[in-house]
């Protein structure tokens, strides 16, 4: 039997991206993305529920996210869900569930790019979605394989946080 592990998130960044490097020099960026579900309660009142998602982005795509995204920006993410475990300083087992991004699209933005959408593909390149005067950065000349969330030389265990 085949299985599918795919997450799609369209939300807003709750804080600026955090870029770090593994000991082997691979870039890894974490994003905190909020999605909000709005419903009407039985009394006709509006109910909002915000869910926070931790997103991990690798390599050149991680560097592009850190460079071009900031708190409040809208972002579209496709990836896979992964849960990691570790022991904290007191020896207690801890867990973290996150989305390992395979595709990140930058939506909207500040005044200089208000009507722009750029899709950061795993190769680090961009595809312009709307017309604008902004010239996207050049594609990464040496794309890494991100089909499983990161280059072969790094793993989530290498993340220094």
CSV table of C-alpha atoms in Angstrom, one decimal, residues 54 56 82-98 156-161:
chain,number,residue,atom,x,y,z
A,54,UNK,CA,7.2,25.3,12.5
A,56,UNK,CA,12.2,24.0,8.2
A,82,UNK,CA,8.1,15.2,10.4
A,83,UNK,CA,8.4,14.6,14.2
A,84,UNK,CA,11.7,14.6,15.9
A,85,UNK,CA,12.6,13.6,19.5
A,86,UNK,CA,15.5,14.5,21.7
A,87,UNK,CA,16.4,14.7,25.4
A,88,UNK,CA,16.5,18.1,27.1
A,89,UNK,CA,19.1,19.2,29.6
A,90,UNK,CA,17.2,17.5,32.4
A,91,UNK,CA,17.0,14.2,30.5
A,92,UNK,CA,13.3,14.5,29.7
A,93,UNK,CA,12.3,13.4,26.3
A,94,UNK,CA,10.9,16.2,24.0
A,95,UNK,CA,9.2,16.2,20.7
A,96,UNK,CA,8.9,18.7,17.8
A,97,UNK,CA,6.6,18.3,14.8
A,98,UNK,CA,7.5,20.4,11.8
A,156,UNK,CA,17.7,17.5,11.1
A,157,UNK,CA,20.0,16.2,13.8
A,158,UNK,CA,22.7,18.6,12.5
A,159,UNK,CA,20.5,21.6,13.3
A,160,UNK,CA,22.2,23.7,16.0
A,161,UNK,CA,19.0,24.4,18.0
